[in-house]
Amino acid sequence: MHVVRGSLLESLTLAEVRRRRRVNRLLQRLDRLDPRPRPGLSPRRRATAAVLLLVLLLVGAWRLAMTGERRATFPDRPADAQARPIGKPPTPKVTSSAFEFVQKQPGSSDPVTYDPCAPIHLVVDPRTMVDKGMRMLQEAAEEVRAATGLSLVVDGLTDTGPSSPRAMASADGTTWSPVLVSWSDPDEAPKLSGGTAGYAGSTAVEHDGHRWYVTGEVTLDGPQIRKTLALDGWGAARSVLMHELGHLVGLGHVDARGQLMQPMRESGLESWGDGDRSGLAALGRGRCIDY
Ligand SMILES: [Zn+2]
């Protein structure tokens, strides 16, 4: 399962288009009024021109305020970002097309990716976490790092549940929110009902015409993964976390045997398939954010 939240981006873009149209309309009306001071201009027309000018100034001020707000949601360069990609994705031994990207760049077949020059920070809500769940997450994150070159850093614990509304950036706007990994259950996260062991997705922002994932959420069904651990062992349970981290960094579902990104877990399959590896390598070759 995956969740993509693009609505904020879409509404910002639409609002921008609407604002531009409104300003253009006002400009055209002012053009028609011809605001150059002329002795023949009637006091009524002069007043109308003054009112329109005031409206235009207010719209301008509002636009400036909006720009400020948008800039505030785009934090400064992270202190731990580097000038070059932190890791290097491996060249898969077998090239396979058995993968799907969650999102592509507009008008392109290139995927939306995380910034390979900065670590992806994760925090963990451990409410229903399985025994040694932090180690399991570390191992799954290491499998993603090895296949993408992306640096996933588990910062520690939090008590933020998956149902809390989550901002893209910190309250002071200086950093992106860390990825929230919630060990949850179907009572707290209804999307986990019906046998779904987890779901994950990332939020993309657009900057200079390019899109990047900047934060995301992974929600895991602790009780169900505990059952998988008891019945099928560590590798099987860990493969659920790998699947969800695969979604997090941008892989969608694929209907191809031997791939961890199949919607249903394949019995006995505990490591990336050739398609998974090809897709993950591509997701590690994204552009760095130019802050
Ligand atoms: Zn899935």
mmCIF file of C-alpha atoms and ligand atoms in Angstrom:
data_model
loop_
_atom_site.group_PDB
_atom_site.id
_atom_site.type_symbol
_atom_site.label_atom_id
_atom_site.label_comp_id
_atom_site.label_asym_id
_atom_site.label_seq_id
_atom_site.Cartn_x
_atom_site.Cartn_y
_atom_site.Cartn_z
ATOM 1 C CA MET A 1 0.000 0.000 0.000
ATOM 2 C CA HIS A 2 1.149 3.500 -0.509
ATOM 3 C CA VAL A 3 -0.020 7.007 0.092
ATOM 4 C CA VAL A 4 0.973 10.011 -1.937
ATOM 5 C CA ARG A 5 0.095 13.455 -0.755
ATOM 6 C CA GLY A 6 0.328 15.833 -3.674
ATOM 7 C CA SER A 7 -2.736 17.942 -2.959
ATOM 8 C CA LEU A 8 -0.880 20.757 -1.204
ATOM 9 C CA LEU A 9 1.427 21.137 -4.173
ATOM 10 C CA GLU A 10 -1.482 21.135 -6.633
ATOM 11 C CA SER A 11 -3.416 23.757 -4.682
ATOM 12 C CA LEU A 12 -0.370 26.007 -4.400
ATOM 13 C CA THR A 13 0.179 25.795 -8.144
ATOM 14 C CA LEU A 14 -3.505 26.480 -8.960
ATOM 15 C CA ALA A 15 -3.604 29.391 -6.519
ATOM 16 C CA GLU A 16 -0.532 30.836 -8.222
ATOM 17 C CA VAL A 17 -2.196 30.627 -11.664
ATOM 18 C CA ARG A 18 -5.377 32.272 -10.305
ATOM 19 C CA ARG A 19 -3.374 35.069 -8.678
ATOM 20 C CA ARG A 20 -1.504 35.741 -11.895
ATOM 21 C CA ARG A 21 -4.768 35.901 -13.883
ATOM 22 C CA ARG A 22 -6.298 38.326 -11.361
ATOM 23 C CA VAL A 23 -3.278 40.634 -11.470
ATOM 24 C CA ASN A 24 -3.236 40.514 -15.281
ATOM 25 C CA ARG A 25 -6.942 41.411 -15.386
ATOM 26 C CA LEU A 26 -6.362 44.365 -13.056
ATOM 27 C CA LEU A 27 -3.423 45.502 -15.135
ATOM 28 C CA GLN A 28 -5.571 45.381 -18.304
ATOM 29 C CA ARG A 29 -8.272 47.456 -16.618
ATOM 30 C CA LEU A 30 -5.678 50.014 -15.564
ATOM 31 C CA ASP A 31 -4.362 50.058 -19.133
ATOM 32 C CA ARG A 32 -7.830 50.861 -20.375
ATOM 33 C CA LEU A 33 -8.230 53.630 -17.806
ATOM 34 C CA ASP A 34 -4.849 55.068 -18.834
ATOM 35 C CA PRO A 35 -3.611 56.279 -15.469
ATOM 36 C CA ARG A 36 -1.265 58.958 -16.877
ATOM 37 C CA PRO A 37 -2.261 62.260 -15.230
ATOM 38 C CA ARG A 38 -4.183 64.342 -17.695
ATOM 39 C CA PRO A 39 -5.958 67.584 -17.002
ATOM 40 C CA GLY A 40 -9.071 66.253 -18.765
ATOM 41 C CA LEU A 41 -9.493 63.183 -16.521
ATOM 42 C CA SER A 42 -12.743 63.484 -14.584
ATOM 43 C CA PRO A 43 -12.554 63.298 -10.748
ATOM 44 C CA ARG A 44 -14.728 60.130 -10.882
ATOM 45 C CA ARG A 45 -12.325 58.326 -13.246
ATOM 46 C CA ARG A 46 -9.392 59.543 -11.193
ATOM 47 C CA ALA A 47 -10.997 58.084 -8.043
ATOM 48 C CA THR A 48 -11.660 54.769 -9.829
ATOM 49 C CA ALA A 49 -8.034 54.641 -10.956
ATOM 50 C CA ALA A 50 -6.870 55.351 -7.396
ATOM 51 C CA VAL A 51 -9.068 52.566 -5.996
ATOM 52 C CA LEU A 52 -7.808 50.111 -8.617
ATOM 53 C CA LEU A 53 -4.226 51.098 -7.895
ATOM 54 C CA LEU A 54 -4.832 50.500 -4.189
ATOM 55 C CA VAL A 55 -6.317 47.066 -4.951
ATOM 56 C CA LEU A 56 -3.305 46.269 -7.117
ATOM 57 C CA LEU A 57 -0.923 47.299 -4.341
ATOM 58 C CA LEU A 58 -2.827 45.158 -1.833
ATOM 59 C CA VAL A 59 -2.731 42.178 -4.207
ATOM 60 C CA GLY A 60 1.005 42.771 -4.608
ATOM 61 C CA ALA A 61 1.499 42.852 -0.836
ATOM 62 C CA TRP A 62 -0.555 39.682 -0.483
ATOM 63 C CA ARG A 63 1.516 37.973 -3.159
ATOM 64 C CA LEU A 64 4.681 38.979 -1.338
ATOM 65 C CA ALA A 65 3.275 37.567 1.900
ATOM 66 C CA MET A 66 2.356 34.324 0.105
ATOM 67 C CA THR A 67 5.854 34.063 -1.354
ATOM 68 C CA GLY A 68 7.256 34.517 2.139
ATOM 69 C CA GLU A 69 4.998 31.755 3.408
ATOM 70 C CA ARG A 70 6.053 29.406 0.645
ATOM 71 C CA ARG A 71 9.685 30.157 1.282
ATOM 72 C CA ALA A 72 9.126 29.377 4.960
ATOM 73 C CA THR A 73 7.902 25.899 3.982
ATOM 74 C CA PHE A 74 11.113 25.383 1.996
ATOM 75 C CA PRO A 75 13.801 25.226 4.688
ATOM 76 C CA ASP A 76 17.437 26.170 4.439
ATOM 77 C CA ARG A 77 20.025 23.720 3.257
ATOM 78 C CA PRO A 78 20.267 20.962 5.926
ATOM 79 C CA ALA A 79 23.399 21.246 8.069
ATOM 80 C CA ASP A 80 24.311 17.638 7.202
ATOM 81 C CA ALA A 81 23.795 18.033 3.437
ATOM 82 C CA GLN A 82 26.843 17.532 1.273
ATOM 83 C CA ALA A 83 27.967 19.043 -1.988
ATOM 84 C CA ARG A 84 27.803 15.659 -3.706
ATOM 85 C CA PRO A 85 25.589 12.554 -3.342
ATOM 86 C CA ILE A 86 26.462 10.837 -0.059
ATOM 87 C CA GLY A 87 26.458 7.323 -1.471
ATOM 88 C CA LYS A 88 26.587 5.763 -4.881
ATOM 89 C CA PRO A 89 23.885 3.401 -6.126
ATOM 90 C CA PRO A 90 25.340 0.089 -7.318
ATOM 91 C CA THR A 91 24.989 -0.964 -10.938
ATOM 92 C CA PRO A 92 22.573 -3.909 -10.765
ATOM 93 C CA LYS A 93 24.089 -7.162 -12.059
ATOM 94 C CA VAL A 94 20.891 -7.876 -13.981
ATOM 95 C CA THR A 95 18.954 -4.977 -15.492
ATOM 96 C CA SER A 96 15.247 -5.530 -15.135
ATOM 97 C CA SER A 97 12.183 -3.433 -15.882
ATOM 98 C CA ALA A 98 10.106 -5.199 -13.202
ATOM 99 C CA PHE A 99 9.556 -2.073 -11.119
ATOM 100 C CA GLU A 100 7.290 0.957 -10.998
ATOM 101 C CA PHE A 101 7.920 4.447 -9.708
ATOM 102 C CA VAL A 102 5.325 6.066 -7.464
ATOM 103 C CA GLN A 103 5.756 9.467 -9.124
ATOM 104 C CA LYS A 104 7.576 10.771 -12.178
ATOM 105 C CA GLN A 105 8.851 14.246 -12.950
ATOM 106 C CA PRO A 106 6.281 16.260 -14.927
ATOM 107 C CA GLY A 107 6.558 15.430 -18.641
ATOM 108 C CA SER A 108 9.410 12.973 -18.091
ATOM 109 C CA SER A 109 10.025 9.298 -17.340
ATOM 110 C CA ASP A 110 12.517 10.247 -14.596
ATOM 111 C CA PRO A 111 11.304 9.422 -11.095
ATOM 112 C CA VAL A 112 10.663 11.798 -8.231
ATOM 113 C CA THR A 113 13.386 10.989 -5.683
ATOM 114 C CA TYR A 114 14.826 12.114 -2.386
ATOM 115 C CA ASP A 115 17.839 14.452 -2.431
ATOM 116 C CA PRO A 116 20.874 12.100 -2.550
ATOM 117 C CA CYS A 117 23.098 14.844 -1.051
ATOM 118 C CA ALA A 118 21.317 14.845 2.329
ATOM 119 C CA PRO A 119 20.504 12.064 4.805
ATOM 120 C CA ILE A 120 16.859 10.996 5.160
ATOM 121 C CA HIS A 121 16.060 11.212 8.873
ATOM 122 C CA LEU A 122 13.590 8.791 10.470
ATOM 123 C CA VAL A 123 11.917 8.877 13.870
ATOM 124 C CA VAL A 124 10.069 5.899 15.327
ATOM 125 C CA ASP A 125 6.810 5.722 17.268
ATOM 126 C CA PRO A 126 7.342 2.305 18.947
ATOM 127 C CA ARG A 127 3.859 1.795 20.469
ATOM 128 C CA THR A 128 3.294 -1.713 18.978
ATOM 129 C CA MET A 129 6.896 -2.429 17.970
ATOM 130 C CA VAL A 130 8.016 -6.066 17.747
ATOM 131 C CA ASP A 131 10.920 -7.355 19.831
ATOM 132 C CA LYS A 132 14.176 -5.966 18.369
ATOM 133 C CA GLY A 133 12.065 -3.772 16.074
ATOM 134 C CA MET A 134 14.675 -0.987 16.015
ATOM 135 C CA ARG A 135 17.303 -3.455 14.806
ATOM 136 C CA MET A 136 14.863 -4.745 12.184
ATOM 137 C CA LEU A 137 14.303 -1.191 10.930
ATOM 138 C CA GLN A 138 18.059 -0.481 10.905
ATOM 139 C CA GLU A 139 18.643 -3.615 8.848
ATOM 140 C CA ALA A 140 15.846 -2.756 6.388
ATOM 141 C CA ALA A 141 17.214 0.808 6.097
ATOM 142 C CA GLU A 142 20.675 -0.642 5.397
ATOM 143 C CA GLU A 143 19.193 -2.801 2.591
ATOM 144 C CA VAL A 144 17.696 0.363 1.052
ATOM 145 C CA ARG A 145 20.983 2.252 1.453
ATOM 146 C CA ALA A 146 22.930 -0.562 -0.209
ATOM 147 C CA ALA A 147 20.518 -0.619 -3.179
ATOM 148 C CA THR A 148 20.117 3.168 -3.617
ATOM 149 C CA GLY A 149 23.150 4.884 -2.092
ATOM 150 C CA LEU A 150 20.672 7.012 -0.105
ATOM 151 C CA SER A 151 21.575 7.585 3.525
ATOM 152 C CA LEU A 152 18.732 6.659 5.904
ATOM 153 C CA VAL A 153 19.412 7.704 9.486
ATOM 154 C CA VAL A 154 17.220 6.495 12.368
ATOM 155 C CA ASP A 155 17.318 9.418 14.835
ATOM 156 C CA GLY A 156 15.357 7.864 17.698
ATOM 157 C CA LEU A 157 11.921 7.601 19.235
ATOM 158 C CA THR A 158 8.846 9.830 19.187
ATOM 159 C CA ASP A 159 5.286 9.497 20.496
ATOM 160 C CA THR A 160 3.609 11.060 17.448
ATOM 161 C CA GLY A 161 0.963 8.650 16.173
ATOM 162 C CA PRO A 162 0.166 8.247 12.463
ATOM 163 C CA SER A 163 -3.213 9.972 12.793
ATOM 164 C CA SER A 164 -1.719 13.307 13.888
ATOM 165 C CA PRO A 165 -1.610 15.880 11.105
ATOM 166 C CA ARG A 166 1.948 16.105 9.950
ATOM 167 C CA ALA A 167 3.709 19.198 8.646
ATOM 168 C CA MET A 168 6.317 18.951 5.905
ATOM 169 C CA ALA A 169 8.725 21.206 7.772
ATOM 170 C CA SER A 170 9.538 21.842 11.428
ATOM 171 C CA ALA A 171 7.510 24.516 13.272
ATOM 172 C CA ASP A 172 10.294 27.092 12.875
ATOM 173 C CA GLY A 173 10.605 26.175 9.182
ATOM 174 C CA THR A 174 14.321 25.439 9.375
ATOM 175 C CA THR A 175 14.304 21.695 8.597
ATOM 176 C CA TRP A 176 12.143 19.135 6.826
ATOM 177 C CA SER A 177 10.129 16.968 9.205
ATOM 178 C CA PRO A 178 11.778 13.600 9.714
ATOM 179 C CA VAL A 179 10.070 10.549 8.220
ATOM 180 C CA LEU A 180 7.654 9.130 10.790
ATOM 181 C CA VAL A 181 7.791 5.350 11.215
ATOM 182 C CA SER A 182 4.774 4.315 13.314
ATOM 183 C CA TRP A 183 4.407 0.874 14.809
ATOM 184 C CA SER A 184 0.630 0.981 14.845
ATOM 185 C CA ASP A 185 -2.420 -1.303 14.535
ATOM 186 C CA PRO A 186 -5.765 -1.282 12.673
ATOM 187 C CA ASP A 187 -7.530 0.458 15.593
ATOM 188 C CA GLU A 188 -5.262 3.480 15.303
ATOM 189 C CA ALA A 189 -4.714 3.300 11.531
ATOM 190 C CA PRO A 190 -7.848 1.832 9.842
ATOM 191 C CA LYS A 191 -5.988 1.440 6.524
ATOM 192 C CA LEU A 192 -4.120 -1.451 8.185
ATOM 193 C CA SER A 193 -7.314 -3.524 8.454
ATOM 194 C CA GLY A 194 -7.954 -6.411 6.070
ATOM 195 C CA GLY A 195 -4.483 -7.945 6.244
ATOM 196 C CA THR A 196 -2.423 -4.892 5.223
ATOM 197 C CA ALA A 197 0.876 -5.203 7.117
ATOM 198 C CA GLY A 198 1.935 -1.639 6.404
ATOM 199 C CA TYR A 199 1.744 1.357 4.096
ATOM 200 C CA ALA A 200 4.156 4.135 3.299
ATOM 201 C CA GLY A 201 4.634 7.159 1.112
ATOM 202 C CA SER A 202 6.503 10.390 0.752
ATOM 203 C CA THR A 203 5.512 13.981 0.122
ATOM 204 C CA ALA A 204 7.007 15.765 -2.872
ATOM 205 C CA VAL A 205 7.661 19.479 -3.254
ATOM 206 C CA GLU A 206 8.462 21.365 -6.434
ATOM 207 C CA HIS A 207 11.424 23.713 -6.589
ATOM 208 C CA ASP A 208 12.734 25.317 -9.790
ATOM 209 C CA GLY A 209 10.548 23.000 -11.892
ATOM 210 C CA HIS A 210 11.859 19.776 -10.319
ATOM 211 C CA ARG A 211 10.173 17.612 -7.710
ATOM 212 C CA TRP A 212 11.733 15.996 -4.661
ATOM 213 C CA TYR A 213 10.464 13.880 -1.825
ATOM 214 C CA VAL A 214 11.279 15.687 1.385
ATOM 215 C CA THR A 215 9.534 13.681 4.104
ATOM 216 C CA GLY A 216 7.191 10.747 4.471
ATOM 217 C CA GLU A 217 5.440 8.237 6.656
ATOM 218 C CA VAL A 218 5.715 4.501 7.184
ATOM 219 C CA THR A 219 2.882 2.899 9.143
ATOM 220 C CA LEU A 220 3.358 -0.680 10.287
ATOM 221 C CA ASP A 221 0.888 -3.172 11.767
ATOM 222 C CA GLY A 222 2.876 -4.274 14.847
ATOM 223 C CA PRO A 223 0.598 -7.193 15.838
ATOM 224 C CA GLN A 224 0.589 -8.574 12.287
ATOM 225 C CA ILE A 225 4.354 -8.266 11.829
ATOM 226 C CA ARG A 226 4.756 -9.982 15.228
ATOM 227 C CA LYS A 227 2.729 -12.911 13.775
ATOM 228 C CA THR A 228 4.897 -12.998 10.624
ATOM 229 C CA LEU A 229 7.988 -13.006 12.845
ATOM 230 C CA ALA A 230 6.645 -15.954 14.870
ATOM 231 C CA LEU A 231 5.469 -17.978 11.867
ATOM 232 C CA ASP A 232 8.006 -17.192 9.132
ATOM 233 C CA GLY A 233 10.999 -15.726 10.972
ATOM 234 C CA TRP A 234 13.163 -12.602 11.041
ATOM 235 C CA GLY A 235 13.869 -12.352 7.299
ATOM 236 C CA ALA A 236 10.175 -12.505 6.392
ATOM 237 C CA ALA A 237 9.228 -9.822 8.942
ATOM 238 C CA ARG A 238 12.161 -7.649 7.864
ATOM 239 C CA SER A 239 11.074 -7.979 4.212
ATOM 240 C CA VAL A 240 7.795 -6.230 5.155
ATOM 241 C CA LEU A 241 9.833 -3.253 6.410
ATOM 242 C CA MET A 242 11.993 -3.340 3.270
ATOM 243 C CA HIS A 243 8.835 -3.279 1.114
ATOM 244 C CA GLU A 244 7.526 -0.220 2.991
ATOM 245 C CA LEU A 245 10.874 1.600 2.853
ATOM 246 C CA GLY A 246 10.856 0.776 -0.877
ATOM 247 C CA HIS A 247 7.569 2.736 -1.135
ATOM 248 C CA LEU A 248 9.049 5.516 0.994
ATOM 249 C CA VAL A 249 11.936 6.135 -1.421
ATOM 250 C CA GLY A 250 9.644 5.971 -4.455
ATOM 251 C CA LEU A 251 8.931 2.419 -5.627
ATOM 252 C CA GLY A 252 5.333 1.475 -6.401
ATOM 253 C CA HIS A 253 3.806 -1.995 -6.602
ATOM 254 C CA VAL A 254 4.739 -4.358 -9.397
ATOM 255 C CA ASP A 255 3.044 -7.610 -10.419
ATOM 256 C CA ALA A 256 6.167 -9.668 -11.056
ATOM 257 C CA ARG A 257 7.287 -12.817 -9.228
ATOM 258 C CA GLY A 258 10.524 -12.550 -7.295
ATOM 259 C CA GLN A 259 10.118 -8.845 -6.447
ATOM 260 C CA LEU A 260 9.640 -7.556 -2.904
ATOM 261 C CA MET A 261 7.477 -4.757 -4.320
ATOM 262 C CA GLN A 262 4.642 -7.151 -5.196
ATOM 263 C CA PRO A 263 1.443 -6.098 -3.424
ATOM 264 C CA MET A 264 1.222 -9.510 -1.697
ATOM 265 C CA ARG A 265 4.210 -10.937 0.151
ATOM 266 C CA GLU A 266 5.707 -13.886 -1.766
ATOM 267 C CA SER A 267 6.421 -16.809 0.530
ATOM 268 C CA GLY A 268 10.164 -17.405 0.984
ATOM 269 C CA LEU A 269 11.189 -14.156 -0.730
ATOM 270 C CA GLU A 270 13.235 -12.060 1.729
ATOM 271 C CA SER A 271 15.602 -9.944 -0.399
ATOM 272 C CA TRP A 272 15.338 -7.510 -3.312
ATOM 273 C CA GLY A 273 14.649 -8.962 -6.759
ATOM 274 C CA ASP A 274 16.335 -7.723 -9.945
ATOM 275 C CA GLY A 275 13.444 -5.364 -10.703
ATOM 276 C CA ASP A 276 13.495 -3.946 -7.168
ATOM 277 C CA ARG A 277 17.256 -3.393 -7.449
ATOM 278 C CA SER A 278 17.013 -1.682 -10.867
ATOM 279 C CA GLY A 279 14.277 0.653 -9.603
ATOM 280 C CA LEU A 280 16.068 1.416 -6.342
ATOM 281 C CA ALA A 281 19.336 2.190 -8.160
ATOM 282 C CA ALA A 282 17.454 4.697 -10.341
ATOM 283 C CA LEU A 283 15.881 6.262 -7.239
ATOM 284 C CA GLY A 284 19.372 6.787 -5.803
ATOM 285 C CA ARG A 285 20.528 8.680 -8.902
ATOM 286 C CA GLY A 286 18.261 11.706 -8.424
ATOM 287 C CA ARG A 287 19.338 15.317 -8.549
ATOM 288 C CA CYS A 288 20.489 17.109 -5.396
ATOM 289 C CA ILE A 289 18.319 19.992 -4.161
ATOM 290 C CA ASP A 290 19.807 23.345 -5.039
ATOM 291 C CA TYR A 291 18.909 25.257 -1.846
HETATM 292 ZN ZN ZN B 1 2.964 -2.040 -0.727
#
